[in-house]
Coordinates of C-alpha atoms and ligand atoms in Angstrom, one line a residue:
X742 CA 29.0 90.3 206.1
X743 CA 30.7 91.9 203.4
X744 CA 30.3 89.6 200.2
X745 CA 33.4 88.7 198.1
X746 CA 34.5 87.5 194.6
X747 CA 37.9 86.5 194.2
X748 CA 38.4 87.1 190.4
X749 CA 41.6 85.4 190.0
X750 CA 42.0 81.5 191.8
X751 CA 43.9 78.8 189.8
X752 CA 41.7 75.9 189.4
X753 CA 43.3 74.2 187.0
X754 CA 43.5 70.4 184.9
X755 CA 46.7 69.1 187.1
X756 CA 47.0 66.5 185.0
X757 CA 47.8 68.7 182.3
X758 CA 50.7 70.7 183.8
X759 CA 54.2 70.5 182.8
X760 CA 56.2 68.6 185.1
X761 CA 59.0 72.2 185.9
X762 CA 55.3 74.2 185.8
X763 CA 53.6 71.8 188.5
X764 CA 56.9 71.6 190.7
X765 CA 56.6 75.4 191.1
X766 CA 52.9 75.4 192.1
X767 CA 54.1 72.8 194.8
X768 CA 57.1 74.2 195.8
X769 CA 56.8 75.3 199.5
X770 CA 53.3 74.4 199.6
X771 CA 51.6 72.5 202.9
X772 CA 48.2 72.8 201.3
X773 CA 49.1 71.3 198.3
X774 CA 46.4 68.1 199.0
X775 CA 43.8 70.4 199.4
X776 CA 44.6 72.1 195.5
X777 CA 44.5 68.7 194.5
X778 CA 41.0 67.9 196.5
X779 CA 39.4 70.9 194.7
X780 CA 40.8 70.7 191.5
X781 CA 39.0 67.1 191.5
X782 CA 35.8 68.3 193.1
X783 CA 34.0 71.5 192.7
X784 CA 31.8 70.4 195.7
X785 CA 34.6 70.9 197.7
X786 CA 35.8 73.5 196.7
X787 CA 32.2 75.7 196.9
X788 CA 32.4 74.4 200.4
X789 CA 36.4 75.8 200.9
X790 CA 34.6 79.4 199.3
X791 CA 31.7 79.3 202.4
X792 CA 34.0 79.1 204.8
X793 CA 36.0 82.1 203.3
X794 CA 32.7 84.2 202.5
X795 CA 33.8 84.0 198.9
X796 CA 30.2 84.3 197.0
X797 CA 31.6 83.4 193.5
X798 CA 35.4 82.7 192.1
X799 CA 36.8 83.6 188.9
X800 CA 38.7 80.6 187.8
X801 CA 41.1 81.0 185.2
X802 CA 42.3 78.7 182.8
X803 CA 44.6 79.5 179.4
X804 CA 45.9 77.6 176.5
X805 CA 49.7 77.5 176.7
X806 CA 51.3 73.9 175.0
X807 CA 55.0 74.7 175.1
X808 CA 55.1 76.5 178.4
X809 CA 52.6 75.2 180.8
X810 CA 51.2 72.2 178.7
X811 CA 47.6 73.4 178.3
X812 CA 46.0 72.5 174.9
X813 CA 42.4 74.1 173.6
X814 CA 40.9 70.9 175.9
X815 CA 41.4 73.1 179.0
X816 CA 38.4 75.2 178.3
X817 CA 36.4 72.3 178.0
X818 CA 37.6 71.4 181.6
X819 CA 37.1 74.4 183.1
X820 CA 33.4 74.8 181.8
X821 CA 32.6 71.2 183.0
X822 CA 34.1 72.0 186.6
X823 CA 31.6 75.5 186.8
X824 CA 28.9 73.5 185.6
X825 CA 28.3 72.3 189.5
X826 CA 27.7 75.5 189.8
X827 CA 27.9 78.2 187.1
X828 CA 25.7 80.9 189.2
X829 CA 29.4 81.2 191.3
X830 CA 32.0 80.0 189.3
X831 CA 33.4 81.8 186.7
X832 CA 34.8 79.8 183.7
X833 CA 37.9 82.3 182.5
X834 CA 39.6 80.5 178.9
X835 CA 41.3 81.1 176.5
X836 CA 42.4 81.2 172.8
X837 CA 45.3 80.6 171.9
X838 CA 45.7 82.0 167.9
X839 CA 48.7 79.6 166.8
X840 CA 46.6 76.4 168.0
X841 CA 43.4 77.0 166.2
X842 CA 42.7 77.3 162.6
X843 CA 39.8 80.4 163.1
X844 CA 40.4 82.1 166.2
X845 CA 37.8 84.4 165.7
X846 CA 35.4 81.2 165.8
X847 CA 36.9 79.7 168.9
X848 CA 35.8 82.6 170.1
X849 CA 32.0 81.7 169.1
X850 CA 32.5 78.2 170.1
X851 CA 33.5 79.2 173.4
X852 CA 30.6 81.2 174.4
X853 CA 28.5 78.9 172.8
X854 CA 30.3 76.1 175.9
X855 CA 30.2 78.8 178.6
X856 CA 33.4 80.4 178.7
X857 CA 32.6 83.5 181.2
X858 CA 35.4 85.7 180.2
X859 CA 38.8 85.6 178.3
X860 CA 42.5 84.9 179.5
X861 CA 45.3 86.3 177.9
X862 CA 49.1 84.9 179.3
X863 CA 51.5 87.0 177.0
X864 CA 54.3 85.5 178.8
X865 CA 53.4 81.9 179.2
X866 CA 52.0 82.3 175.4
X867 CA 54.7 83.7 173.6
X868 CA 52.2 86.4 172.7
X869 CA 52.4 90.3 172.3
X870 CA 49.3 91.8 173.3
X871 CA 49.3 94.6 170.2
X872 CA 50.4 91.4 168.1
X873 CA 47.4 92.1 166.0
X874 CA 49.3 95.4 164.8
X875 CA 52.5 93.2 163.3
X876 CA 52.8 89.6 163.3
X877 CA 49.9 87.7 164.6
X878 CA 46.9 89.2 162.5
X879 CA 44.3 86.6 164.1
X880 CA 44.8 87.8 167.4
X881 CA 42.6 90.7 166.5
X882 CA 40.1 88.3 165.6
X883 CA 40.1 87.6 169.2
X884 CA 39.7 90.6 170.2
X885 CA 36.8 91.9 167.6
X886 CA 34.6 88.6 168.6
X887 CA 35.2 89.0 172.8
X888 CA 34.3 92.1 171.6
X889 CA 31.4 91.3 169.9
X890 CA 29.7 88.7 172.9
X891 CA 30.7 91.3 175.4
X892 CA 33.0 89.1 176.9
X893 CA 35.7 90.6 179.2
X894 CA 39.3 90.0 178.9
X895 CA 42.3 89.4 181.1
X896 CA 45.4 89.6 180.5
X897 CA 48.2 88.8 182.7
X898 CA 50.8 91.8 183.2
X899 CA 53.8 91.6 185.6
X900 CA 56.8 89.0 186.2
X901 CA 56.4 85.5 185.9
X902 CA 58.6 82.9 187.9
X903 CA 57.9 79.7 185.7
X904 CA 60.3 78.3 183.9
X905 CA 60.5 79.3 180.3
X906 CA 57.9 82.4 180.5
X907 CA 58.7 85.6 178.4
X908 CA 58.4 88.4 180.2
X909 CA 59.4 90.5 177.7
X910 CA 55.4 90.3 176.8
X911 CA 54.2 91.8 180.4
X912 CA 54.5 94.8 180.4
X913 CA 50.9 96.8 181.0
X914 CA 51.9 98.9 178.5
X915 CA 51.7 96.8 175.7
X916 CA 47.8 96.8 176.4
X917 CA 47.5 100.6 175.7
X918 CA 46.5 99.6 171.9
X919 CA 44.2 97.4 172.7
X920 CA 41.7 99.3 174.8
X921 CA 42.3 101.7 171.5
X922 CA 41.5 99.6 169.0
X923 CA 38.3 97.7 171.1
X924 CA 37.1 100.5 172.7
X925 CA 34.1 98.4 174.2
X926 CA 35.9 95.5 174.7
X927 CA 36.2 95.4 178.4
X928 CA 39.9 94.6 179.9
X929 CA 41.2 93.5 183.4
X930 CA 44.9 94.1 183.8
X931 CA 45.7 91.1 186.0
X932 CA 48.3 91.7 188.4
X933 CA 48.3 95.2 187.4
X934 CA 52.3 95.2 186.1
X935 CA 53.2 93.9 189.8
X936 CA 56.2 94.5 191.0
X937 CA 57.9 96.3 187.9
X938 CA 55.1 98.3 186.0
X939 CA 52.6 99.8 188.5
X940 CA 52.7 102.9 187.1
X941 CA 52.3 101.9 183.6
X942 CA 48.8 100.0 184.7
X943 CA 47.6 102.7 186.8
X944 CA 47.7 105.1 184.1
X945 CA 46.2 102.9 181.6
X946 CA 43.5 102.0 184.0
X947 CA 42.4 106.3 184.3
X948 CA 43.7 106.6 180.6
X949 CA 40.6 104.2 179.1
X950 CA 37.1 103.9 180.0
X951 CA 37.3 100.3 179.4
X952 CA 40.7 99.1 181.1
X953 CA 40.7 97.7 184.5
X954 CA 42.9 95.7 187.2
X955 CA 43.0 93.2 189.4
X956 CA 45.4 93.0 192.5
X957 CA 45.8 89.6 192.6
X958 CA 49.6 88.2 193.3
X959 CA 50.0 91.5 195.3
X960 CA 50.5 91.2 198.4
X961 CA 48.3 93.1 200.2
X962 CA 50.8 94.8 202.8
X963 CA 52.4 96.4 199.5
X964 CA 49.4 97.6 197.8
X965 CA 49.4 101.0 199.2
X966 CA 52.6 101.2 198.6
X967 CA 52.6 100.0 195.0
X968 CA 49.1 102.0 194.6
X969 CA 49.0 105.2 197.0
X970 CA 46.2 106.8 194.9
X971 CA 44.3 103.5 194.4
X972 CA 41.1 104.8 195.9
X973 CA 41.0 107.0 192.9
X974 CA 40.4 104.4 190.4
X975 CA 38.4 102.4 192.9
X976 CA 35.8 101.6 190.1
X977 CA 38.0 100.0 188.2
X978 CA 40.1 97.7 190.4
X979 CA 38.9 94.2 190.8
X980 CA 39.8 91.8 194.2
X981 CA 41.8 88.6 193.7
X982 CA 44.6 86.4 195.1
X983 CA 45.8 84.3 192.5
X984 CA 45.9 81.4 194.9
X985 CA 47.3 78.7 194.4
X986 CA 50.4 80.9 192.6
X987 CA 53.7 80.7 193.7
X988 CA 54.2 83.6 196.7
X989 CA 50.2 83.2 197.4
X990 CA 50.3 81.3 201.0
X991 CA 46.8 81.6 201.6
X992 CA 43.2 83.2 200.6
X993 CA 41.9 84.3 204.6
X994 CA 45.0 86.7 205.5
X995 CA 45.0 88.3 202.1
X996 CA 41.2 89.3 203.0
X997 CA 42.3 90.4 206.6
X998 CA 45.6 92.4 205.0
X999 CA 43.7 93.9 202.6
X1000 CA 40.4 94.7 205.2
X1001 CA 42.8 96.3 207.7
X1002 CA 44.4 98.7 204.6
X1003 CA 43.9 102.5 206.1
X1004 CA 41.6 103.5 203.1
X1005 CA 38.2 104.5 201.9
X1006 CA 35.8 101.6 203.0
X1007 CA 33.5 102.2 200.1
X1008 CA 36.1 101.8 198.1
X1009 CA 37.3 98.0 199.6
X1010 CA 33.5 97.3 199.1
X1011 CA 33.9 98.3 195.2
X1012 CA 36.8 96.2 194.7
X1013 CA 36.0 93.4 196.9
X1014 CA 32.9 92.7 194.9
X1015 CA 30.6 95.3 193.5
X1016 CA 33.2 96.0 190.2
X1017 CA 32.9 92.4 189.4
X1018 CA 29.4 92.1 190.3
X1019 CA 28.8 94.7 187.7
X1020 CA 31.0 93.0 185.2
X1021 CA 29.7 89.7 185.5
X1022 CA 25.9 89.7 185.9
X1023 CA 24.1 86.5 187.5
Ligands
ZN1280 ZN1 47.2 84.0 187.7

């Protein structure tokens, strides 16, 4: 069978949410028990990704106070909840440079804790992504110590729905500077500008040797559409489903959308796991 990694799942503290943030991660949702099972047992959870075939999940976690109502503790969380199993979950957190004092050492620290890779939310964080360049100076300190360990970053690109989010912030573009100034700093594009700026993240994806994509949030009837010349870039393009976002019903018909997609099979096989096997070594 054709192993997966779903880079992009929302396991997150539900405790911590916002109570307009966690009313739109509910809205329409029947499986709404079973986030709340998971998010309170990793046991369960590895036993939701065997029955999917999912070999190892990104989960991604980000500091964002005013918006979402995530403080630095989420990392913490998140690296407790791999810890049942750090060989296939992936701890994704973040640093958040108006709610630290050394950015560039939260960095260190969360390495150090066994953060797997980096999450940047411009739009839930208020947050430019070329910041560094006019306004927010320690955000390159991010940057040069990700940098530094190796440790990839995300950054989300595309609309957000939840209440007070910027998404003045998304756009892919905004990233061009970055894979500029940290040329070996490795970026993922998440959402690849989905459904304004497609074009923007495909270019910036064949433009720099270090920018990639996932597809999570797209849905995956629309991502030939949105991406004719995707198997071009096949390399670079990471699987994901964002689930449990808003407008993600479910993990299983994303795979079979995305498995019946009239493309290159070698190139599904890239995305659906080799590109992120590659990127994050066992
Ligand atoms: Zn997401």
């Amino acid at each position: 069978m054709q192993p997966v990694i779903d880079i992009h799942i929302h396991i997150q503290p539900l405790h911590m949410f916002r109570p307009q943030a966690l009313a739109m991660i509910k809205r329409g949702r029947k499986d709404y028990a079973d986030v709340e099972r998971y998010s309170a047992d990793p046991q369960l959870f590895l036993k939701f990704l065997d029955g999917l075939g999912i070999e190892r999940a990104g989960l991604i976690n980000y500091v964002s106070p005013e918006i979402m109502g995530f403080t630095p503790e989420v990392n913490d969380w998140i690296v407790n909840y791999c810890a049942a199993a750090p060989d296939r979950l992936l701890a994704f957190g973040s640093v958040h440079p108006r709610t630290v004092a050394d950015a560039g050492a939260e960095v260190d620290r969360l390495v150090k804790l066994g953060i797997r890779a980096l999450k940047l939310h411009p739009s839930h964080q208020e947050i430019t992504p070329n910041s560094y360049r006019d306004g927010c100076p320690a955000l390159a300190g991010v940057y040069e110590r990700a940098q530094a360990h190796g440790l990839p970053l995300m950054i989300h690109t595309g609309t957000s729905i939840f209440p007070g989010a910027r998404n003045v912030h998304a756009q892919p573009i905004l990233c061009d500077d970055v894979c500029i100034d940290f040329p070996n700093l490795t970026v993922i594009l998440a959402h690849a500008g989905r459904p304004l700026w497609m074009e923007e993240a495909f270019f910036l994806v064949r433009r720099h040797k270090n920018m990639h994509m996932d597809i999570s949030g797209i849905p995956p009837q629309k991502l030939l559409e949105y991406f004719p010349r995707i198997a071009e870039i096949a390399d670079k393009v990471l699987w994901g489903t964002d689930w449990p976002g808003p407008g993600v019903p479910e993990i299983r018909g994303n795979m079979e959308k995305f498995h019946a997609l009239p493309f290159r099979e070698d190139a599904k096989r890239k995305i659906l796991y080799d590109n992120a096997a590659r990127m994050f070594p066992r």
